[in-house]
Coordinates of C-alpha atoms and ligand atoms in Angstrom, one line a residue:
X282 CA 40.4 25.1 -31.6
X283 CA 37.9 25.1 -28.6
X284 CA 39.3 25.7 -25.2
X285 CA 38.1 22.2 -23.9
X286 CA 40.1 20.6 -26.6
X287 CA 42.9 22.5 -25.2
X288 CA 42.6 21.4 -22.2
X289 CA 42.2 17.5 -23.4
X290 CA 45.4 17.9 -25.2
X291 CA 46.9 19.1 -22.3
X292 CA 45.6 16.2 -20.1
X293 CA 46.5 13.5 -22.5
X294 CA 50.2 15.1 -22.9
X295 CA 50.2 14.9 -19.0
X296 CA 49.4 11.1 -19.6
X297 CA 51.8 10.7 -21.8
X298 CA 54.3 12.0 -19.9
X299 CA 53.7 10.0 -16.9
X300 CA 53.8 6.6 -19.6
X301 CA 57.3 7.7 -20.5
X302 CA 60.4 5.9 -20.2
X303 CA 63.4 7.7 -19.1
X304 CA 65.7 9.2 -21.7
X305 CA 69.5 9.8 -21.7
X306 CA 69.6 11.2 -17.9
X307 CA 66.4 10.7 -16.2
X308 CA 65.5 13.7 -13.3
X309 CA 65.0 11.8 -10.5
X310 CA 61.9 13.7 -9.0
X311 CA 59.2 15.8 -10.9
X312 CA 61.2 19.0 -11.1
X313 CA 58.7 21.1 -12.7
X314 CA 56.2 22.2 -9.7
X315 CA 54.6 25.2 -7.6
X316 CA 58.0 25.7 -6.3
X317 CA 59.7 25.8 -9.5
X318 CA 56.8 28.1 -11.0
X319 CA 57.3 30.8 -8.8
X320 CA 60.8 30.8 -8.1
X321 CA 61.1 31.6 -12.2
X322 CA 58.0 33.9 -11.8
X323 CA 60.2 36.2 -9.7
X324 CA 63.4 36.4 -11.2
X325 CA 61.5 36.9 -14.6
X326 CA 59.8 39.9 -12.9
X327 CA 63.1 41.2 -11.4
X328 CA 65.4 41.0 -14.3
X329 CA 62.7 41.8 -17.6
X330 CA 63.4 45.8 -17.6
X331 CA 67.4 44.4 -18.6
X332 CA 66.5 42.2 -21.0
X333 CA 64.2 44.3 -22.7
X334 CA 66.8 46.7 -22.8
X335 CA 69.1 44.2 -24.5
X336 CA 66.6 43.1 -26.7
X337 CA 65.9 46.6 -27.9
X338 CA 69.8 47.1 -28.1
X339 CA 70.0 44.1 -30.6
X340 CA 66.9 45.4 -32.4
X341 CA 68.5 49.0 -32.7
X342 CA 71.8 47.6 -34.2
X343 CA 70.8 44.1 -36.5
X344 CA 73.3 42.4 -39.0
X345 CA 72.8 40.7 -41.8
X346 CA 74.4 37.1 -41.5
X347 CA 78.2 36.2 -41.1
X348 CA 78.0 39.7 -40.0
X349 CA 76.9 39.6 -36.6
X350 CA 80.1 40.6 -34.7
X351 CA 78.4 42.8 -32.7
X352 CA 76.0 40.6 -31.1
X353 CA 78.4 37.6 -30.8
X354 CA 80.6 40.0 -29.0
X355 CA 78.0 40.9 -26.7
X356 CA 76.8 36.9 -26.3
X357 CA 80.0 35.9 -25.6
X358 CA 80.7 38.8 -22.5
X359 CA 77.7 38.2 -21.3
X360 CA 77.9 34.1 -20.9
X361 CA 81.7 34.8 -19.8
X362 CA 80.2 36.8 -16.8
X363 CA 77.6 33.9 -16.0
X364 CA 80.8 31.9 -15.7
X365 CA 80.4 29.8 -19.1
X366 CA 83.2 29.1 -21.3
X367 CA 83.4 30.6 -24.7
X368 CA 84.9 29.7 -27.6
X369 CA 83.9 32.3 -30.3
X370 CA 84.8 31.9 -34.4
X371 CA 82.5 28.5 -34.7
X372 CA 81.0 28.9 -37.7
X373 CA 82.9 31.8 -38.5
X374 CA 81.0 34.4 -36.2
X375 CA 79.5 31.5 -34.0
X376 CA 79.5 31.6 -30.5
X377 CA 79.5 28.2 -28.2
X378 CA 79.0 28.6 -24.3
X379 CA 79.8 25.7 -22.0
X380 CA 78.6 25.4 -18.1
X381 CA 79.6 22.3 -16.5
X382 CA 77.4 21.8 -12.8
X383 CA 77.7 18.5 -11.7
X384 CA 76.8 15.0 -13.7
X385 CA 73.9 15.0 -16.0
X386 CA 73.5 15.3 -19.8
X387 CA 74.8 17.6 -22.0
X388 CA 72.1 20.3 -23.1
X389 CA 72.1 22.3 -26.0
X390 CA 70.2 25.5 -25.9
X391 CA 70.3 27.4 -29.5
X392 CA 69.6 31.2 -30.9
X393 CA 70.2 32.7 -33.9
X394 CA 71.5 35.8 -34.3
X395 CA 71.4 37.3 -38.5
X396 CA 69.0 40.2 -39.4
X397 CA 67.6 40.7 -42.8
X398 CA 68.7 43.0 -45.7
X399 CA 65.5 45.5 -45.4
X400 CA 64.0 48.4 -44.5
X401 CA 62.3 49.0 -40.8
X402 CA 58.8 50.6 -41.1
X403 CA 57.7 50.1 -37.5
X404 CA 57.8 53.1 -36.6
X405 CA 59.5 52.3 -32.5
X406 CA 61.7 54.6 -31.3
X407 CA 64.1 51.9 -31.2
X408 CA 63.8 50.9 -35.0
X409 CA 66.7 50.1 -37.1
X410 CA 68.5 52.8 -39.2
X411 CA 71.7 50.4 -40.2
X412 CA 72.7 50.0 -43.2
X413 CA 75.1 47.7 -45.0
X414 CA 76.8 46.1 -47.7
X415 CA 75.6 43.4 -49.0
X416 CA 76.7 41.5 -52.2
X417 CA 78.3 44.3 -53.4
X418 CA 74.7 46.5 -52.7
X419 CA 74.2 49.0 -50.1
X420 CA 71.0 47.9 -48.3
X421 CA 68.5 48.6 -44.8
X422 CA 69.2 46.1 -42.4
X423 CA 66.1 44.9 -40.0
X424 CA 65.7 42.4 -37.4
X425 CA 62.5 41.3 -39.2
X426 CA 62.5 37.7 -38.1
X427 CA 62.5 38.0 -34.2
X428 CA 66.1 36.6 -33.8
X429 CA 67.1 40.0 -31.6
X430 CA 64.4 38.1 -29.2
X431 CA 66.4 34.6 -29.5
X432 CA 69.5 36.4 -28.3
X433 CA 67.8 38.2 -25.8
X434 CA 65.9 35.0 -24.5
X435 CA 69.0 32.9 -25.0
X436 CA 70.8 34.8 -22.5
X437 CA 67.5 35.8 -20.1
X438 CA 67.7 32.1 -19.8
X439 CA 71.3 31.6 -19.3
X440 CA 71.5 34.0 -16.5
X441 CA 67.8 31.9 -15.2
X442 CA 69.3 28.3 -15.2
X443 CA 72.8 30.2 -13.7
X444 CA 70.4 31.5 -10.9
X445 CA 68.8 28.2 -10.6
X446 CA 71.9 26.2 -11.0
X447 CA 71.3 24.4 -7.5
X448 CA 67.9 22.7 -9.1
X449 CA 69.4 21.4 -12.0
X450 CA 72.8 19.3 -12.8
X451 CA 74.8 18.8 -15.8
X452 CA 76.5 21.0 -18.6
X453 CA 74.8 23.4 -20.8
X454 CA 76.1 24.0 -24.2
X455 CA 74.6 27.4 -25.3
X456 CA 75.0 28.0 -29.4
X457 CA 74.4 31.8 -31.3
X458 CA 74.3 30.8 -34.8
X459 CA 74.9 33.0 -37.3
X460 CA 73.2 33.0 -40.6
X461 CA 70.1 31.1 -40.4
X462 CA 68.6 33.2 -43.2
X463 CA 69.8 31.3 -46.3
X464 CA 73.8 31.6 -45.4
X465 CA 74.2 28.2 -43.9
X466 CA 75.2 29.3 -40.3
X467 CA 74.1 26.0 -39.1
X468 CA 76.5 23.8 -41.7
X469 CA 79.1 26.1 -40.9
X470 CA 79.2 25.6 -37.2
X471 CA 78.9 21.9 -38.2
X472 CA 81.6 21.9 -40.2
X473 CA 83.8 23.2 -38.1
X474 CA 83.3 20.1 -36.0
X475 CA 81.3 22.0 -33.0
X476 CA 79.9 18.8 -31.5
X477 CA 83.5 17.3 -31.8
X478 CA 84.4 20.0 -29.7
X479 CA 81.8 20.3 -27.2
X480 CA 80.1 16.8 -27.5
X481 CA 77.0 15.4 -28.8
X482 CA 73.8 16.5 -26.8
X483 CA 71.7 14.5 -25.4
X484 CA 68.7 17.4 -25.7
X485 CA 68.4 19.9 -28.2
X486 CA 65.8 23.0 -27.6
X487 CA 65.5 26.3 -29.7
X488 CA 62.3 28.9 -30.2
X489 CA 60.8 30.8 -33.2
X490 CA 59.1 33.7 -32.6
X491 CA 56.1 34.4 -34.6
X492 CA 52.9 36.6 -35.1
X493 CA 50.7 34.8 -32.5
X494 CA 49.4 35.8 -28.9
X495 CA 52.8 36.5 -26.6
X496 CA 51.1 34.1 -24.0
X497 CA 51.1 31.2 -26.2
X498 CA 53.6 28.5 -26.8
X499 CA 53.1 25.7 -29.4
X500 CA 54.6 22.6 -30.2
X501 CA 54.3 20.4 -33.3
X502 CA 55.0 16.8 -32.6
X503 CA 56.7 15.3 -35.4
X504 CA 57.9 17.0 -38.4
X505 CA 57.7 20.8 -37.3
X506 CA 58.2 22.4 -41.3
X507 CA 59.5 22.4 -44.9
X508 CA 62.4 21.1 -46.4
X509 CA 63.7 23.8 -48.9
X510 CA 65.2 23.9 -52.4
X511 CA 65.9 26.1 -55.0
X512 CA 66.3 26.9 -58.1
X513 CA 68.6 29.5 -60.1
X514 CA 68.0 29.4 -64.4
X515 CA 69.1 31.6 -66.7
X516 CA 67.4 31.2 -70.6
X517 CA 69.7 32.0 -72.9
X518 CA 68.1 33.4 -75.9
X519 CA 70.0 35.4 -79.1
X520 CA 69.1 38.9 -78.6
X521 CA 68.2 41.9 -81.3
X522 CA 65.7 44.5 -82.2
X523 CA 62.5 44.0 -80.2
X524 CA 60.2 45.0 -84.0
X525 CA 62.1 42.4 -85.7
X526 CA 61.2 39.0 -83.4
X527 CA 61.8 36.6 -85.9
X528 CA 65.6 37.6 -86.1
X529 CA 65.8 36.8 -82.0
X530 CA 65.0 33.9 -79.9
X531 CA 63.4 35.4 -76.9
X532 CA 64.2 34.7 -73.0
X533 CA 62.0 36.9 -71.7
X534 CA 59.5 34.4 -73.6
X535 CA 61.2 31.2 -72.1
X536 CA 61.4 32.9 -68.5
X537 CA 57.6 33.8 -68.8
X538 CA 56.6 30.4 -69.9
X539 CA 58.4 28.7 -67.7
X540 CA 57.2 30.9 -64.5
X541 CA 53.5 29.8 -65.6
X542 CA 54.4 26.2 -66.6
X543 CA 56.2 25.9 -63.6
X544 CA 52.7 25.7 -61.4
X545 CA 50.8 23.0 -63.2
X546 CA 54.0 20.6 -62.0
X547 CA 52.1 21.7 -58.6
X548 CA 48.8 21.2 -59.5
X549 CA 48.9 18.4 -61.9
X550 CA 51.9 16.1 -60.9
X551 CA 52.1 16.3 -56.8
X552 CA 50.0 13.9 -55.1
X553 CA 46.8 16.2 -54.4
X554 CA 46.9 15.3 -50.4
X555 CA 50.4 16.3 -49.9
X556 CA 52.3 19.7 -49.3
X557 CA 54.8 21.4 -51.6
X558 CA 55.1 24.7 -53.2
X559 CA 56.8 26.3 -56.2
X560 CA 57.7 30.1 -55.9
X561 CA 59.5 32.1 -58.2
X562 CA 61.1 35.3 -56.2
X563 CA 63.6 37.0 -58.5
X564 CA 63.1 37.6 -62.4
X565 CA 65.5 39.7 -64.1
X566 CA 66.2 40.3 -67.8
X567 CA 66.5 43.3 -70.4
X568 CA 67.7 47.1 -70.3
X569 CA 64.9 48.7 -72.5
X570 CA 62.1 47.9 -74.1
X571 CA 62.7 48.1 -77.4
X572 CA 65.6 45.5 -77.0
X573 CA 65.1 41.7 -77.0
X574 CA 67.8 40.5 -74.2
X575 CA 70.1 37.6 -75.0
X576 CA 69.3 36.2 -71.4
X577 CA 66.6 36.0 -68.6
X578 CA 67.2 34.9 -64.9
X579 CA 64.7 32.7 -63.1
X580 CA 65.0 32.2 -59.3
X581 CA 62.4 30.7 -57.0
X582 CA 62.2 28.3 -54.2
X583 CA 61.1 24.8 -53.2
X584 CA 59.2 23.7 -50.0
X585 CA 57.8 19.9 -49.6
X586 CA 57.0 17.9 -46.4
X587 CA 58.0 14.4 -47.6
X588 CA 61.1 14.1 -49.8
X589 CA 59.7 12.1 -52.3
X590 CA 57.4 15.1 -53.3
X591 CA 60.5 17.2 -53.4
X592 CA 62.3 14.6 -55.5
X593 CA 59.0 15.0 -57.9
X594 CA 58.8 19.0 -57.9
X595 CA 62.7 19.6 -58.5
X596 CA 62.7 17.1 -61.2
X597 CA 59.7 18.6 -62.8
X598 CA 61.3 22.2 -62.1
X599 CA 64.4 20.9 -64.3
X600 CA 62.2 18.8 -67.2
X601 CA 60.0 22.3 -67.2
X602 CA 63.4 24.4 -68.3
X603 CA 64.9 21.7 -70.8
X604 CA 61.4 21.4 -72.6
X605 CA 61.0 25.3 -72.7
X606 CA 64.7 25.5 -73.5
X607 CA 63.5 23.0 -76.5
X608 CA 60.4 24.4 -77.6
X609 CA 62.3 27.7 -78.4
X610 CA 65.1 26.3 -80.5
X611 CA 67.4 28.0 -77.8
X612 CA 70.8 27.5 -77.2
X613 CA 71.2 25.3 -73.5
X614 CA 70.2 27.0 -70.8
X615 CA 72.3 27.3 -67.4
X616 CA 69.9 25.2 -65.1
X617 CA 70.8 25.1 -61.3
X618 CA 68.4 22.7 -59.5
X619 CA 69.3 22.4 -56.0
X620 CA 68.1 20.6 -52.6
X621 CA 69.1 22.4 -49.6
X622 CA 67.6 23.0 -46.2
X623 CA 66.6 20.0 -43.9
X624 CA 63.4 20.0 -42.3
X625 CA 63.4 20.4 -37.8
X626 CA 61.8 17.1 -36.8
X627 CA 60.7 17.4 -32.9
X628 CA 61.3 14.2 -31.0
X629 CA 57.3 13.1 -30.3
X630 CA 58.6 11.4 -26.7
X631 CA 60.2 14.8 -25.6
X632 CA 57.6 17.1 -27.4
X633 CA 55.2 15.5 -24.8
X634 CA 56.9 15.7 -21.5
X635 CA 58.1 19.2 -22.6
X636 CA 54.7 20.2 -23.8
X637 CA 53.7 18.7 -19.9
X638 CA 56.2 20.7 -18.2
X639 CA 55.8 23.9 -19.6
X640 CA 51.7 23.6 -19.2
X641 CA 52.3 23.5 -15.4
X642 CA 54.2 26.8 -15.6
X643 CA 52.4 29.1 -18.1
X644 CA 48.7 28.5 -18.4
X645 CA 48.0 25.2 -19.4
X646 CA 45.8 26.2 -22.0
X647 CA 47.9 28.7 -24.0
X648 CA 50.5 25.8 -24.5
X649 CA 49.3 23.4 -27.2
X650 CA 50.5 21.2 -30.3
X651 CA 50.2 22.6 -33.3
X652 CA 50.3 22.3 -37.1
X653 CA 53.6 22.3 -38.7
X654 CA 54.7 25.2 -41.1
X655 CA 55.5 25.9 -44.4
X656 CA 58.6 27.5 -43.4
X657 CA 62.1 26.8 -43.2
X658 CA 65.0 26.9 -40.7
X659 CA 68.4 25.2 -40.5
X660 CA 68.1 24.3 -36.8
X661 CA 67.9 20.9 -38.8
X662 CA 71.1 20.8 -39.7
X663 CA 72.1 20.3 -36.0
X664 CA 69.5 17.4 -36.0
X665 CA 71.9 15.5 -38.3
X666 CA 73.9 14.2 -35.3
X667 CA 71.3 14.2 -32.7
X668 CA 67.5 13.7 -32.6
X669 CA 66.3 14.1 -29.2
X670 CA 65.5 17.6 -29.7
X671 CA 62.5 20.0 -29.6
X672 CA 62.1 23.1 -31.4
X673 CA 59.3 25.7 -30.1
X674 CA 57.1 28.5 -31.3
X675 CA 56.7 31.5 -28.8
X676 CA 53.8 34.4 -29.9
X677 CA 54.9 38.2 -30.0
X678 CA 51.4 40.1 -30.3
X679 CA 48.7 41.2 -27.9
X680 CA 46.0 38.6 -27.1
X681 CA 43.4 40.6 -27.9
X682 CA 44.4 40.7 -31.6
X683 CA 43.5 37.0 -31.8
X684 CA 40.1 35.0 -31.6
X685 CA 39.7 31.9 -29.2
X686 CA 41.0 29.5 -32.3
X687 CA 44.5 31.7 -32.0
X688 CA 43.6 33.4 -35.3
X689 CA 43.9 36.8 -36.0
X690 CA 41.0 39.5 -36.1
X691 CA 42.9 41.2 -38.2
X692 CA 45.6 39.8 -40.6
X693 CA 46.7 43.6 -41.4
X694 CA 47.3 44.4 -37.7
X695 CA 49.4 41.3 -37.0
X696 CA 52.4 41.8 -39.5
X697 CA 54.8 38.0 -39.5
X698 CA 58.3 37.3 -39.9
X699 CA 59.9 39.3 -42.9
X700 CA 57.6 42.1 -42.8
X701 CA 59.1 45.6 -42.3
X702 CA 56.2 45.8 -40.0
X703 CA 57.3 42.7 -37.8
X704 CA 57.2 44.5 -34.1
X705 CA 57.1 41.9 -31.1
X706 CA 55.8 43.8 -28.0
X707 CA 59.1 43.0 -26.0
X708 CA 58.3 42.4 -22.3
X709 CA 55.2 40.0 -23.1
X710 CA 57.0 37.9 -25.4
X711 CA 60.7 37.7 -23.7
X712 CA 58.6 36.8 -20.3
X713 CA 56.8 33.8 -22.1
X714 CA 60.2 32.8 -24.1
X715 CA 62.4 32.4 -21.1
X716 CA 59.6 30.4 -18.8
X717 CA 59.5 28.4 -21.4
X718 CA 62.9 27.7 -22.6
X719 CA 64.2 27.8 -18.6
X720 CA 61.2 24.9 -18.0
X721 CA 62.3 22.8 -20.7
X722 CA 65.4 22.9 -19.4
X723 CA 65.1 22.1 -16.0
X724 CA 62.8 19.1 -16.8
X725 CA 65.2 17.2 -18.6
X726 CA 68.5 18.1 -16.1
X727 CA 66.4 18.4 -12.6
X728 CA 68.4 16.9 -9.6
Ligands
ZN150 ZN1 63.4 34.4 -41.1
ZN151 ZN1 64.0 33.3 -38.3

């Protein structure tokens, strides 16, 4: 993408803005100015030596999801001392932090808070050593997907709008989710009723950091990612001698066929100009290898943009088992087809004005719309009650590792999310995450 067309997003987004009509609360001036610029400018500058320390205090100690006792505790001190109030236990280790400042709309501002079960290769002298139990396993624990940054810009930008509180009116609602990564921290906090509790916000925002340039911000307008499935399959074969074949009916067979098989339900029955991907992650089967095993366990996931194309791929995932299931004379096999994860849809209206906002704060041309992912993330989850929402990228890594398109030089030198490598440079990237967070904010509560 050239800088010009940068810019011309940026000036048409600017249009759009001014086209708007007024949601839920409208601000009653342009909030989002010189003034407002600078005043963040120099209480970002004042305050980043703490946060980084925070963040690297989160790094240092992750947990793995449901877990994260630690970190709520120190999310729920910290918004007590900003003079929010707490209710901790949503969600089981959720934490929800309410500040009430006149009339205005009710705000939610989310972070996550779970690490990942791996092992930290950075190298930083603040790297994770933890380890943990986990499903009955002893494992390495890493903040590998950046949310040690969410908690440490969720509350950068708590103590901001607290700072600010005299530009701004109405209530903040403040969530730390807890198991994002495939534990359903999201579904837990909704079912234990949080926006029963705290109310039904008029504006949702929330970040993802990721490996692009730490001065970047970018918003996809629309449908922001994937909706995820799964699958979970065990073959069950009859098991024997592995030099006497004929006397067995082999799952390790069935799995490998059906891990093959699997990708021409990709390539042959999805429409060609859509998205969706089959992955298989986990195969396990056997003891030795002169043993045919009497089962074989298949898991993989599901991504797809539109739900009919995941309808299609987790009914061919299902016909794929029963007809391998039938071509070996098997007995049935244990078939778990599943549709989880919602995808995070970004309300287009407020993807615009906050996409206007936040260009007159950071440069305008390092803030842009951008294509959705392939990933997944259970902000969505939340989404189910409101829409008027918008869910940002930030960048962790050094400019200068990326060309004028955003791209990297060097894929091998800009590890992502989930890599043992994954090292955000902290100042840089917690700077850019609170301007950004604070400024969408402020645009939708200004006095
Ligand atoms: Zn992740
Ligand atoms: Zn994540």
């Amino acid at each position: 993408m050239s800088p010009s067309f940068l810019s011309r997003l940026a000036r048409t987004s600017l249009c759009g803005v001014l086209a708007l009509a007024p949601l839920a609360a409208p601000a009653s001036a342009a909030p989002i100015n010189d003034k407002f610029k600078s005043t963040v400018a120099s209480f970002v500058s004042e305050h980043i030596d703490d946060w980084v320390a925070v963040y690297k205090d989160f790094h240092t100690h992750p947990e793995l999801g449901l877990q994260e006792t630690r970190s709520a505790g120190i999310i729920a001190a910290e918004l007590r001392t900003l003079g929010f109030e707490v209710t901790e236990g949503i969600g089981q280790t959720g934490v929800v932090g309410i500040l009430r400042n006149g009339k205005g709309p009710l705000v939610m501002v989310r972070a996550d808070m779970d690490a990942l079960p791996l092992q930290e290769k950075t190298g930083l002298d603040y790297a994770s050593t933890v380890q943990t139990d986990w499903r009955g396993e002893n494992t390495y624990v890493m903040h590998a997907c950046g949310h040690d940054a969410h908690m440490a810009i969720f509350l950068a930008t708590a103590q901001t709008l607290v700072d600010m509180k005299k530009d701004w009116k109405g209530t903040l609602m403040f969530v730390a989710q807890p198991a994002e990564e495939g534990g359903g921290g999201a579904s837990k906090m909704m079912a234990d009723d949080i926006f029963g509790k705290f109310g039904v916000p008029d504006y949702g925002f929330a970040l993802h950091v990721g490996p692009s340039a730490y001065d970047t911000v970018q918003i996809v307008k629309g449908q922001m990612n994937s909706f995820a499935g799964g699958f979970d399959i065990v073959f069950n074969g009859i098991g024997g001698h592995g030099s006497r074949p004929s006397t067995t009916i082999d799952p390790v067979m069935m799995a490998s066929k059906f891990v093959v098989d699997l990708q021409s339900v990709v390539s042959r029955e999805k429409p060609e100009q859509e998205f969706g991907v089959i992955s298989v992650g986990a195969i396990q089967a056997g003891s030795a290898g002169n043993i045919i095993p009497d089962t074989a366990r298949v898991r993989g996931t599901v991504r797809w943009y539109k739900p009919a194309v995941g309808e299609k791929l987790l009914a061919g995932v299902k016909r794929t088992a029963e007809a391998i299931v039938a071509m070996a004379g098997a007995p049935d096999a244990e078939i778990s087809v599943r549709s989880g994860g919602t995808a995070v849809f970004n309300d287009p209206d407020l993807s615009e004005k906050t996409l206007a906002a936040m260009s007159k704060v950071l440069p305008a041309d390092k803030v842009y719309f951008a294509a959705p992912t392939t990933g997944s993330e259970d902000y969505g989850e939340f989404l189910k009650a409101f829409s008027n929402s918008v869910y940002f990228r930030v960048g962790v890594y050094d400019p200068a590792l990326f060309d004028e398109t955003g791209a990297p030089l060097d894929v091998l030198k800009v590890p992502g999310n989930h890599s043992p490598f994954f090292a955000p440079v902290p100042a840089p990237t917690i700077e850019t995450g609170v301007t950004a967070m604070t400024t969408a904010v402020v645009n939708v509560m200004a006095k």
